[in-house]
XYZ file of C-alpha atoms in Angstrom:
670
model
C -0.565 12.213 20.271
C -3.912 13.925 19.857
C -4.218 17.660 19.447
C -6.086 19.385 22.262
C -8.983 21.382 20.894
C -11.723 21.014 23.508
C -11.400 24.509 24.943
C -11.289 26.070 21.500
C -14.369 24.127 20.332
C -16.389 25.114 23.413
C -15.392 28.747 22.974
C -16.447 28.740 19.306
C -19.762 27.100 20.165
C -20.471 29.714 22.814
C -19.553 32.529 20.428
C -21.868 31.108 17.772
C -24.736 31.027 20.247
C -24.141 34.600 21.394
C -23.515 36.117 17.986
C -25.430 34.078 15.386
C -25.005 36.749 12.732
C -21.262 35.999 12.646
C -21.730 32.347 11.742
C -25.039 31.930 9.979
C -23.863 33.552 6.748
C -20.205 32.538 6.882
C -20.357 30.318 3.789
C -21.765 33.155 1.737
C -18.857 35.505 2.457
C -17.119 36.174 -0.851
C -13.731 35.236 0.589
C -14.896 32.045 2.327
C -14.853 28.864 0.256
C -16.165 25.463 1.224
C -14.527 22.227 0.081
C -15.853 18.664 -0.062
C -13.199 15.965 0.331
C -13.668 12.319 -0.543
C -11.565 11.411 2.503
C -10.635 13.329 5.622
C -7.454 12.940 7.653
C -7.236 10.559 10.594
C -8.784 12.240 13.608
C -5.793 11.465 15.812
C -4.221 14.487 14.109
C -7.183 16.795 13.514
C -10.929 16.501 13.103
C -11.206 19.447 10.701
C -9.049 19.510 7.560
C -8.818 23.287 7.923
C -6.304 22.512 10.690
C -3.954 20.898 8.174
C -0.703 22.898 8.493
C -0.444 23.597 4.768
C -4.061 24.791 4.638
C -3.290 27.051 7.612
C -0.321 28.447 5.701
C -2.348 29.066 2.548
C -5.052 30.869 4.519
C -2.423 33.191 5.972
C -1.340 34.396 2.521
C -2.964 37.002 0.285
C -4.241 35.802 -3.080
C -5.330 37.643 -6.194
C -4.419 41.119 -7.329
C -5.852 44.611 -7.139
C -9.459 44.760 -5.993
C -9.540 40.953 -5.804
C -6.575 40.651 -3.431
C -7.650 38.954 -0.214
C -6.864 36.337 2.386
C -9.231 33.400 2.091
C -11.026 31.248 4.625
C -11.217 27.601 3.597
C -13.787 25.310 5.216
C -13.919 21.549 4.741
C -16.424 18.730 4.852
C -15.266 15.131 4.406
C -17.344 12.266 3.062
C -18.360 9.291 5.087
C -15.534 6.790 4.811
C -18.010 3.986 4.203
C -19.481 5.326 0.976
C -18.048 8.564 -0.483
C -19.984 8.056 -3.737
C -23.318 8.142 -1.911
C -22.228 11.206 0.060
C -21.310 13.003 -3.159
C -24.598 12.136 -4.857
C -26.674 13.170 -1.834
C -24.991 16.575 -1.690
C -25.151 17.232 -5.412
C -28.754 16.335 -5.949
C -29.884 17.642 -2.575
C -28.846 21.111 -3.746
C -26.604 21.792 -0.730
C -23.193 21.313 -2.310
C -19.881 22.936 -1.488
C -17.929 25.443 -3.579
C -15.127 23.029 -4.490
C -15.811 19.299 -4.785
C -13.609 16.266 -5.321
C -14.860 14.454 -8.443
C -13.215 11.092 -7.786
C -16.457 9.553 -6.542
C -18.848 11.276 -8.895
C -21.139 8.892 -10.738
C -21.903 11.618 -13.285
C -19.478 13.122 -15.784
C -18.459 16.709 -15.218
C -20.227 17.574 -18.488
C -23.462 16.223 -17.056
C -22.893 18.219 -13.876
C -22.354 21.332 -15.986
C -25.533 20.682 -17.969
C -27.402 20.363 -14.672
C -26.153 23.747 -13.468
C -23.764 22.331 -10.847
C -20.245 22.577 -12.342
C -19.018 26.047 -13.318
C -17.522 26.917 -16.684
C -13.959 27.941 -15.794
C -12.709 28.424 -19.348
C -12.187 32.190 -19.312
C -11.355 32.364 -15.617
C -8.663 29.692 -15.911
C -7.045 31.467 -18.842
C -6.827 34.677 -16.813
C -6.095 33.459 -13.297
C -4.478 30.030 -13.721
C -1.564 30.503 -16.152
C 0.596 27.784 -14.559
C -2.156 25.189 -14.695
C -3.072 26.009 -18.294
C 0.573 25.868 -19.402
C 0.924 22.471 -17.724
C -2.084 20.809 -19.357
C -1.073 22.254 -22.741
C 2.381 20.705 -22.392
C 0.995 17.169 -22.752
C -1.754 16.226 -25.247
C -2.917 13.400 -22.966
C -3.353 15.837 -20.072
C -5.170 18.342 -22.249
C -7.461 15.641 -23.607
C -8.352 14.724 -20.031
C -8.667 18.330 -18.827
C -11.094 19.702 -21.404
C -14.752 18.980 -21.983
C -16.457 19.556 -25.313
C -19.925 21.020 -25.010
C -21.881 21.842 -28.173
C -18.642 21.756 -30.138
C -16.801 24.145 -27.784
C -13.828 23.286 -25.597
C -14.451 24.111 -21.960
C -12.565 23.819 -18.697
C -15.094 22.347 -16.271
C -12.731 20.630 -13.854
C -9.209 21.039 -12.504
C -6.907 18.033 -12.624
C -4.643 16.855 -9.834
C -1.473 15.964 -11.752
C 1.573 13.851 -10.929
C 5.016 14.587 -12.305
C 5.035 10.988 -13.560
C 2.927 7.871 -13.233
C 2.624 6.880 -9.587
C 4.342 3.784 -8.291
C 2.009 0.818 -8.228
C 0.676 0.104 -4.752
C -0.470 -3.434 -5.600
C 0.316 -6.243 -7.974
C 0.914 -9.958 -8.431
C 2.798 -11.671 -5.610
C 3.964 -15.212 -4.968
C 5.469 -17.188 -2.114
C 9.112 -17.448 -3.060
C 9.963 -19.183 0.197
C 7.975 -22.231 -0.934
C 10.110 -22.446 -4.082
C 13.477 -22.178 -2.339
C 12.474 -24.333 0.646
C 10.628 -27.129 -1.141
C 11.365 -26.739 -4.854
C 14.307 -27.562 -7.059
C 16.801 -25.485 -8.966
C 16.054 -26.085 -12.684
C 18.763 -28.299 -14.147
C 18.374 -26.540 -17.509
C 17.380 -22.991 -18.423
C 16.634 -21.206 -21.688
C 19.772 -20.674 -23.752
C 18.511 -17.169 -24.589
C 17.040 -15.888 -21.362
C 13.830 -13.929 -20.878
C 15.502 -10.514 -20.598
C 17.442 -11.072 -23.818
C 14.334 -12.225 -25.675
C 12.308 -9.179 -24.637
C 15.033 -6.899 -25.979
C 14.412 -8.379 -29.441
C 11.818 -7.254 -31.940
C 8.643 -9.274 -31.567
C 9.170 -11.113 -34.871
C 12.488 -12.527 -33.592
C 11.303 -13.745 -30.208
C 9.559 -16.940 -31.259
C 12.691 -18.274 -32.952
C 14.939 -17.373 -30.024
C 12.874 -19.199 -27.404
C 13.150 -22.953 -26.875
C 11.080 -25.239 -29.058
C 9.344 -26.500 -25.890
C 9.169 -23.654 -23.375
C 7.565 -25.585 -20.489
C 10.297 -27.068 -18.284
C 8.406 -30.187 -17.235
C 7.334 -30.957 -20.812
C 10.905 -30.464 -22.008
C 12.199 -32.790 -19.288
C 9.715 -35.445 -20.374
C 10.789 -35.038 -24.007
C 14.574 -34.798 -23.514
C 15.147 -36.790 -20.319
C 18.832 -36.866 -19.408
C 20.087 -36.294 -22.968
C 21.997 -33.001 -22.687
C 22.459 -32.767 -26.465
C 18.677 -32.956 -26.920
C 18.184 -30.166 -24.390
C 20.787 -28.069 -26.208
C 19.243 -28.713 -29.616
C 15.868 -27.715 -28.177
C 17.097 -24.269 -27.106
C 18.077 -24.997 -23.488
C 21.425 -24.916 -21.689
C 22.808 -26.456 -18.507
C 22.112 -24.293 -15.469
C 25.508 -23.618 -13.795
C 23.753 -23.085 -10.435
C 22.301 -26.593 -10.397
C 23.867 -29.308 -8.254
C 22.773 -32.840 -7.409
C 23.071 -35.261 -4.533
C 24.215 -32.744 -1.926
C 22.647 -32.542 1.506
C 20.206 -29.865 2.651
C 21.124 -27.526 5.481
C 18.059 -25.412 6.164
C 16.406 -23.395 8.946
C 12.932 -21.899 8.480
C 13.063 -18.094 8.394
C 16.861 -18.124 8.262
C 17.700 -19.934 5.030
C 20.624 -22.159 4.159
C 21.590 -24.396 1.253
C 19.680 -27.048 -0.632
C 21.137 -30.144 -2.212
C 19.974 -29.003 -5.666
C 22.033 -25.788 -5.607
C 19.586 -23.326 -4.052
C 21.084 -20.954 -1.504
C 19.123 -18.492 0.594
C 19.672 -16.031 3.427
C 17.035 -13.941 5.209
C 19.610 -11.761 6.963
C 18.995 -9.502 9.956
C 16.356 -7.378 8.203
C 14.616 -9.676 5.728
C 12.770 -6.861 3.931
C 16.169 -5.467 2.916
C 18.644 -8.315 3.329
C 16.808 -11.360 1.937
C 18.664 -13.032 -0.959
C 18.513 -16.301 -2.870
C 19.937 -17.595 -6.126
C 16.880 -19.355 -7.573
C 16.239 -18.796 -11.269
C 13.122 -19.662 -13.232
C 13.354 -21.873 -16.333
C 13.422 -18.819 -18.642
C 16.747 -17.912 -17.014
C 16.054 -14.953 -14.713
C 14.941 -14.560 -11.111
C 11.420 -13.470 -12.105
C 8.548 -15.518 -13.585
C 8.417 -13.666 -16.906
C 6.528 -16.132 -19.128
C 3.487 -18.322 -18.554
C 5.774 -21.341 -18.774
C 7.592 -19.967 -15.714
C 4.263 -19.732 -13.923
C 3.424 -23.300 -14.902
C 6.740 -24.453 -13.458
C 6.079 -22.507 -10.257
C 2.520 -23.743 -9.729
C 3.435 -27.323 -10.581
C 6.268 -27.083 -8.046
C 3.794 -25.900 -5.427
C 1.482 -28.796 -6.288
C 4.160 -31.471 -6.252
C 6.308 -30.244 -3.357
C 3.981 -28.316 -1.019
C 0.557 -29.852 -1.418
C 0.162 -33.232 0.297
C 3.498 -32.744 2.058
C 3.296 -34.424 5.500
C 6.141 -32.224 6.735
C 4.203 -29.026 6.009
C 0.811 -28.717 7.684
C -1.504 -26.011 8.998
C -2.281 -25.381 12.671
C -4.737 -28.267 12.725
C -2.168 -30.669 11.308
C -3.846 -30.856 7.892
C -1.784 -30.985 4.715
C -2.543 -28.509 1.949
C -4.309 -29.778 -1.159
C -6.864 -28.758 -3.745
C -9.497 -29.871 -1.238
C -8.748 -27.042 1.194
C -6.880 -24.377 -0.742
C -5.875 -23.204 -4.237
C -3.025 -21.450 -6.021
C -4.703 -18.237 -7.161
C -8.129 -16.595 -7.081
C -9.748 -14.380 -9.703
C -12.039 -11.391 -9.747
C -15.529 -12.823 -9.365
C -16.466 -12.059 -12.974
C -13.466 -14.076 -14.165
C -11.261 -11.082 -14.951
C -11.311 -7.353 -14.389
C -12.267 -5.017 -17.209
C -8.843 -3.373 -16.958
C -6.949 -6.269 -18.582
C -3.988 -7.171 -16.355
C -3.523 -11.000 -16.377
C -5.887 -11.369 -19.328
C -3.679 -8.971 -21.300
C -0.933 -11.623 -21.351
C -2.454 -13.335 -24.390
C -1.405 -10.929 -27.107
C -2.318 -7.701 -25.318
C -5.617 -5.911 -24.979
C -8.458 -6.610 -22.566
C -11.846 -8.387 -22.535
C -13.580 -5.033 -22.952
C -12.905 -1.805 -24.870
C -9.254 -0.769 -25.085
C -6.834 1.320 -27.129
C -4.612 -0.601 -29.536
C -1.357 1.319 -29.888
C -0.307 -0.565 -33.031
C -3.375 0.498 -35.018
C -4.074 3.733 -33.148
C -7.705 2.666 -32.776
C -10.153 1.777 -30.042
C -10.821 -1.958 -30.147
C -13.405 -4.272 -28.613
C -11.801 -7.295 -27.031
C -15.037 -8.717 -25.681
C -15.157 -11.670 -28.056
C -11.581 -11.545 -29.351
C -9.263 -14.516 -29.731
C -7.090 -13.067 -26.936
C -10.052 -13.214 -24.562
C -10.897 -16.747 -25.658
C -7.306 -17.859 -25.060
C -7.321 -16.306 -21.594
C -10.535 -18.103 -20.673
C -9.259 -21.387 -22.129
C -5.997 -21.120 -20.211
C -7.730 -20.261 -16.940
C -10.040 -23.231 -17.574
C -6.973 -25.509 -17.791
C -5.691 -24.146 -14.470
C -9.166 -24.476 -12.957
C -9.396 -28.135 -13.949
C -5.989 -28.736 -12.334
C -7.293 -27.303 -9.062
C -5.000 -24.273 -9.263
C -7.802 -21.682 -9.509
C -10.022 -20.938 -6.520
C -13.175 -23.060 -6.893
C -15.164 -20.352 -5.115
C -13.893 -17.302 -7.015
C -17.364 -16.418 -8.309
C -18.668 -16.093 -4.739
C -15.804 -14.008 -3.333
C -16.007 -10.298 -2.580
C -16.316 -7.814 -5.429
C -12.897 -6.386 -4.613
C -10.658 -6.530 -7.676
C -7.389 -6.761 -5.796
C -6.019 -8.051 -2.521
C -9.252 -8.400 -0.550
C -10.722 -11.120 -2.773
C -9.891 -13.714 -0.121
C -7.992 -11.972 2.650
C -8.419 -14.883 5.039
C -6.751 -17.301 2.622
C -3.786 -14.991 2.156
C -3.349 -14.173 5.843
C -3.383 -17.872 6.712
C -0.423 -18.524 4.419
C -2.319 -21.198 2.475
C -2.611 -19.245 -0.801
C 0.706 -18.732 -2.631
C -0.277 -16.339 -5.467
C -2.475 -13.250 -5.299
C -2.857 -9.579 -6.085
C -1.422 -8.033 -2.923
C -0.659 -4.676 -1.332
C 2.929 -3.502 -1.152
C 2.906 -2.515 2.519
C 0.680 -5.172 4.052
C 1.514 -8.427 2.272
C 4.999 -8.307 0.752
C 8.097 -9.903 2.164
C 7.884 -11.302 5.656
C 5.029 -9.031 6.793
C 2.601 -11.945 7.228
C 4.997 -13.945 9.412
C 3.622 -13.348 12.890
C 5.129 -16.449 14.459
C 1.789 -17.897 15.538
C 0.375 -19.327 12.299
C 2.161 -22.446 11.107
C 1.917 -21.781 7.366
C 3.286 -18.236 7.643
C 6.510 -19.126 9.434
C 9.413 -18.144 7.223
C 7.100 -16.620 4.616
C 8.747 -14.506 1.926
C 6.353 -12.979 -0.593
C 7.816 -11.139 -3.598
C 6.319 -9.192 -6.469
C 6.000 -10.616 -9.967
C 5.508 -8.934 -13.337
C 2.411 -9.726 -15.342
C 3.162 -12.867 -17.361
C 3.652 -13.102 -21.123
C 2.055 -15.916 -23.091
C 4.480 -18.385 -24.640
C 2.411 -21.571 -24.425
C -1.015 -21.266 -26.054
C -2.540 -20.053 -29.316
C -1.078 -19.010 -32.646
C 2.198 -17.094 -32.847
C 0.496 -13.697 -33.088
C -0.769 -14.136 -29.502
C 2.591 -15.158 -28.048
C 5.627 -13.258 -26.757
C 3.800 -9.925 -26.606
C 4.015 -7.823 -23.465
C 0.739 -7.019 -21.671
C -0.379 -3.522 -22.602
C -3.744 -3.030 -20.891
C -2.980 -2.715 -17.214
C -4.489 -1.110 -14.147
C -1.898 1.570 -13.420
C -1.732 4.853 -11.576
C -1.174 7.451 -14.290
C -0.283 11.123 -14.204
C -3.839 12.211 -13.409
C -4.429 11.523 -9.733
C -7.961 12.913 -9.595
C -9.838 16.141 -10.220
C -12.077 18.728 -8.601
C -14.758 21.089 -9.843
C -15.773 24.583 -8.815
C -19.543 24.582 -8.386
C -22.110 27.259 -9.068
C -22.368 27.761 -5.299
C -19.195 29.839 -5.672
C -20.189 31.911 -8.703
C -20.727 35.127 -6.693
C -17.546 34.778 -4.650
C -14.006 36.021 -5.145
C -13.058 33.443 -7.757
C -9.962 35.313 -8.990
C -8.428 34.972 -5.532
C -9.436 31.312 -5.165
C -8.093 30.374 -8.594
C -4.858 32.232 -7.874
C -4.442 30.107 -4.752
C -5.161 26.911 -6.668
C -2.806 27.938 -9.487
C -0.022 28.395 -6.939
C -0.237 24.634 -6.300
C 0.877 24.094 -9.924
C 4.090 26.102 -9.504
C 7.257 24.337 -8.387
C 7.161 26.020 -4.984
C 3.477 25.339 -4.430
C 3.669 21.804 -5.796
C 6.560 20.870 -3.525
C 4.720 22.399 -0.563
C 1.557 20.402 -1.333
C 3.481 17.201 -2.085
C 5.896 17.138 0.828
C 4.905 19.779 3.389
C 7.248 22.296 5.007
C 11.001 22.281 4.562
C 13.178 23.053 7.571
C 13.470 26.664 6.427
C 9.701 27.012 6.020
C 9.118 25.545 9.460
C 11.594 27.982 11.006
C 9.790 30.816 9.265
C 6.268 29.732 10.240
C 6.933 27.981 13.574
C 3.885 25.899 12.711
C 2.206 24.493 15.836
C 1.400 21.121 14.239
C 4.993 20.531 13.155
C 6.224 21.590 16.586
C 3.798 19.258 18.376
C 4.731 16.245 16.282
C 8.471 16.833 16.270
C 8.871 17.884 12.621
C 11.154 20.763 13.559
C 13.658 19.717 10.882
C 10.894 19.877 8.278
C 8.934 17.065 6.635
C 11.538 16.383 3.940
C 15.082 17.064 2.836
C 16.214 18.191 -0.606
C 19.127 15.910 -1.391
C 20.244 14.754 -4.825
C 20.928 11.016 -4.879
C 23.025 9.941 -7.851
C 22.289 6.266 -7.207
C 18.485 6.537 -7.204
C 18.134 9.669 -9.340
C 15.862 11.164 -6.687
C 15.984 14.793 -5.535
C 14.133 14.595 -2.230
C 13.835 12.235 0.705
C 11.540 12.187 3.706
C 12.932 13.467 6.990
C 14.218 10.692 9.241
C 11.312 11.072 11.681
C 8.697 11.369 8.935
C 8.705 8.083 6.976
C 6.057 7.663 4.298
C 4.784 4.534 6.023
C 3.478 6.527 8.993
C 0.114 8.336 9.041
C 1.809 11.529 10.211
C 3.463 11.848 6.806
C 0.133 12.412 5.058
C -1.260 14.658 7.789
C 1.707 17.030 7.443
C 1.063 17.751 3.744
C -1.898 18.137 1.359
C -2.605 14.435 1.139
C -6.389 14.659 0.726
C -6.854 17.521 -1.728
C -7.475 16.521 -5.354
C -5.737 19.621 -6.670
C -2.158 20.626 -7.415
C 0.981 19.253 -9.026
C 2.492 16.323 -7.150
C 6.254 15.870 -7.281
C 6.183 12.272 -6.056
C 8.402 10.923 -8.849
C 11.457 12.773 -7.523
C 10.934 11.565 -3.935
C 12.950 8.729 -2.452
C 10.054 6.983 -0.761
C 12.242 4.870 1.454
C 10.937 1.577 0.103
C 12.540 -1.594 1.360
C 14.475 -3.712 -1.121
C 11.579 -6.180 -1.330
C 9.075 -3.365 -1.959
C 11.268 -1.741 -4.616
C 11.763 -5.053 -6.424
C 7.980 -5.545 -6.496
C 7.268 -2.021 -7.714
C 9.853 -2.383 -10.475
C 8.138 -5.578 -11.615
C 4.644 -4.082 -11.437
C 5.827 -1.081 -13.468
C 7.729 -3.236 -15.948
C 5.287 -2.887 -18.850
C 3.694 0.456 -19.760
C -0.070 0.720 -19.912
C -1.215 1.955 -23.305
C -4.548 0.179 -23.594
C -6.573 0.929 -20.453
C -8.491 3.922 -21.723
C -12.181 3.143 -21.293
C -12.342 4.464 -17.744
C -10.640 7.719 -18.760
C -12.826 8.280 -21.786
C -16.127 6.985 -20.418
C -17.107 10.403 -19.081
C -16.511 11.939 -22.504
C -18.686 9.553 -24.491
C -21.918 11.095 -25.730
C -24.056 8.383 -24.235
C -27.587 7.866 -25.473
C -30.083 5.022 -25.178
C -28.214 2.940 -27.737
C -24.918 3.261 -25.879
C -26.464 2.749 -22.447
C -28.278 -0.374 -23.623
C -25.063 -1.822 -25.066
C -23.124 -0.988 -21.903
C -25.755 -2.612 -19.715
C -25.720 -5.664 -21.997
C -21.950 -5.977 -21.644
C -22.047 -5.552 -17.862
C -24.819 -8.116 -17.408
C -22.993 -10.634 -19.589
C -19.712 -10.139 -17.724
C -21.458 -10.622 -14.395
C -23.435 -13.694 -15.379
C -21.555 -15.489 -18.173
C -17.860 -14.650 -18.362
C -16.853 -17.052 -15.584
C -18.687 -20.007 -17.124
C -15.958 -20.938 -19.652
C -13.376 -20.903 -16.845
C -15.423 -23.309 -14.720
C -16.330 -25.634 -17.601
C -15.595 -29.292 -16.736
C -14.328 -30.250 -20.183
C -13.375 -28.939 -23.612
C -16.844 -29.468 -25.120
C -18.583 -27.591 -22.316
C -16.004 -24.838 -22.643
C -16.949 -24.451 -26.305
C -20.624 -24.152 -25.456
C -19.902 -21.632 -22.684
C -17.773 -19.515 -25.035
C -20.492 -19.558 -27.677
C -23.031 -18.527 -25.031
C -20.774 -15.614 -24.035
C -20.406 -14.481 -27.663
C -24.158 -14.623 -28.201
C -24.827 -12.725 -24.980
C -22.519 -9.897 -26.072
C -24.034 -9.730 -29.551
C -23.364 -6.351 -31.153
C -22.653 -4.595 -27.835
C -18.894 -4.642 -28.448
C -19.202 -2.986 -31.848
C -21.515 -0.297 -30.463
C -19.285 0.494 -27.480
C -16.229 0.582 -29.716
C -17.912 2.993 -32.132
C -18.949 5.432 -29.408
C -15.586 5.253 -27.646
C -13.735 5.829 -30.927
C -15.849 8.900 -31.684
C -15.097 10.374 -28.255
C -11.402 9.559 -28.544
C -11.154 11.174 -31.977
C -13.022 14.269 -30.815
C -10.811 14.864 -27.787
C -7.607 13.937 -29.585
C -8.380 16.602 -32.174
C -8.958 19.113 -29.376
C -5.511 18.338 -27.955
C -3.685 18.968 -31.237
């Protein structure tokens, strides 16, 4: 349903033509503030973000006190959806920038923008007019470290953070085709005697001794054969779910039983009712260790590839000639760690090491070498995408969208709403029939390298933290009624204002305002309900006719403004069982190491730093993938040596500068 604004727009245009003095200087009025948004709302709801119902409500209130008390007019411009970063840069350096600007796409640090006379110094103003915001950032040293800028040795407030009550749920992560395992694979006859969950509850020093002597299932089967006592002595136990010599009874997309003990049911609503009893060799239903992943990928290779009973629409069997198991970011890994953090933690760039409390360069570390060596082994087996270096520059689920949508690729970084579960089963593509994609945690190394690089959880991970973005007040607003504007913004950091921005109107607020947008779109019961749920621990849920999955949900609240306190952690988002299982796995390990992106804007960059950074970037783009694609062990060694030489002293330089910035801002937060 599209809002009808034609008559109103024509009337305003005619008024502007007749009375130009009313419009020509509107942006200079002291109570009119212009905003630049990185993204606007979908135009099926409104073309102008000023028509957002919460913005309308805020403009109807009086802000500030005494002589500064006023109602404010808020005007909005949204970036081009194709390239917000270019839009931001054009505005900033064209000199025609708005009063309040979203910084998420800025290619300059806010300190640089302040030095260039663009960002305002809000230090004194924030202390006086934003008490709720200042109390919030002072409550958490990490928030304060992010919120302040140090200029000539002085702490300044140059930007305003958009803050979450907790780290946001991951929207993407590793996924795998579980239906291939239950339909074509086998229930492991033996599993670890001490399962993965039990091992991870132990101190790290105890884990190695608790795991089996041979952790890879296929290698253990080759070593122990049918000798149960040998399996037991090696740290394995008989899997009670395993059976042999029974008949299969199976229907694609429905489930059934397998002769090896696997049972599966899709149920009436597969996103919520799908179940199976398959366990991985480490003893749980998730692939926790790299040995679990090896078992999974080898199962795919042996049972799915070259299977005449499983072909694509052209009748061709899958094999390493026409598909692969998993692709990679075209450099070979992302700079954020993730899969490469499985080999003892850290990342192949600059990261924070929680054990030492120091910034570390992982560019040429043993962890990075082990990651590259392991990916090289998978590449030589045909498991890694042969064309990964020529794929798109997208880090996540768009690397090879066609391969995923076709059902031919079983493992990838996917999106929780568009690729999980049975979403890709459209009934018309042979390989997607009966598909069931589930989320996996990042793996933990248990198979390669010395003990110090094994059984350690990944710690450098791309995760959505508490800071969801930031905005700056520009010098275009310096002669306006800033006390009133900052009072409005500070309201968004109170509980009442934060809930309003996060969720929209409650039923009571709708009844009070009779908002036209809510009336038109049927939100007369409000956008959400406050309802304590003892089972989930959540305090709020979306109204029945306002699910988070629909675009209306975002249009009814402040979904595009990079300001305010977001109470999303207390909201029952209405995830399906498959989505919740994936999110739990993606959130399984806390991110402590991914800090370079957060601190990059605080580094006092000079020619030495910029040269080192450029050297690192060039090497990652041109050399990091070479060890992965090496045809043999000798060539791998040469490619690794070439990578180390290309990096040179860049890692040490970047680490030194990052450490100095971290120390400086950590001291400010004390």
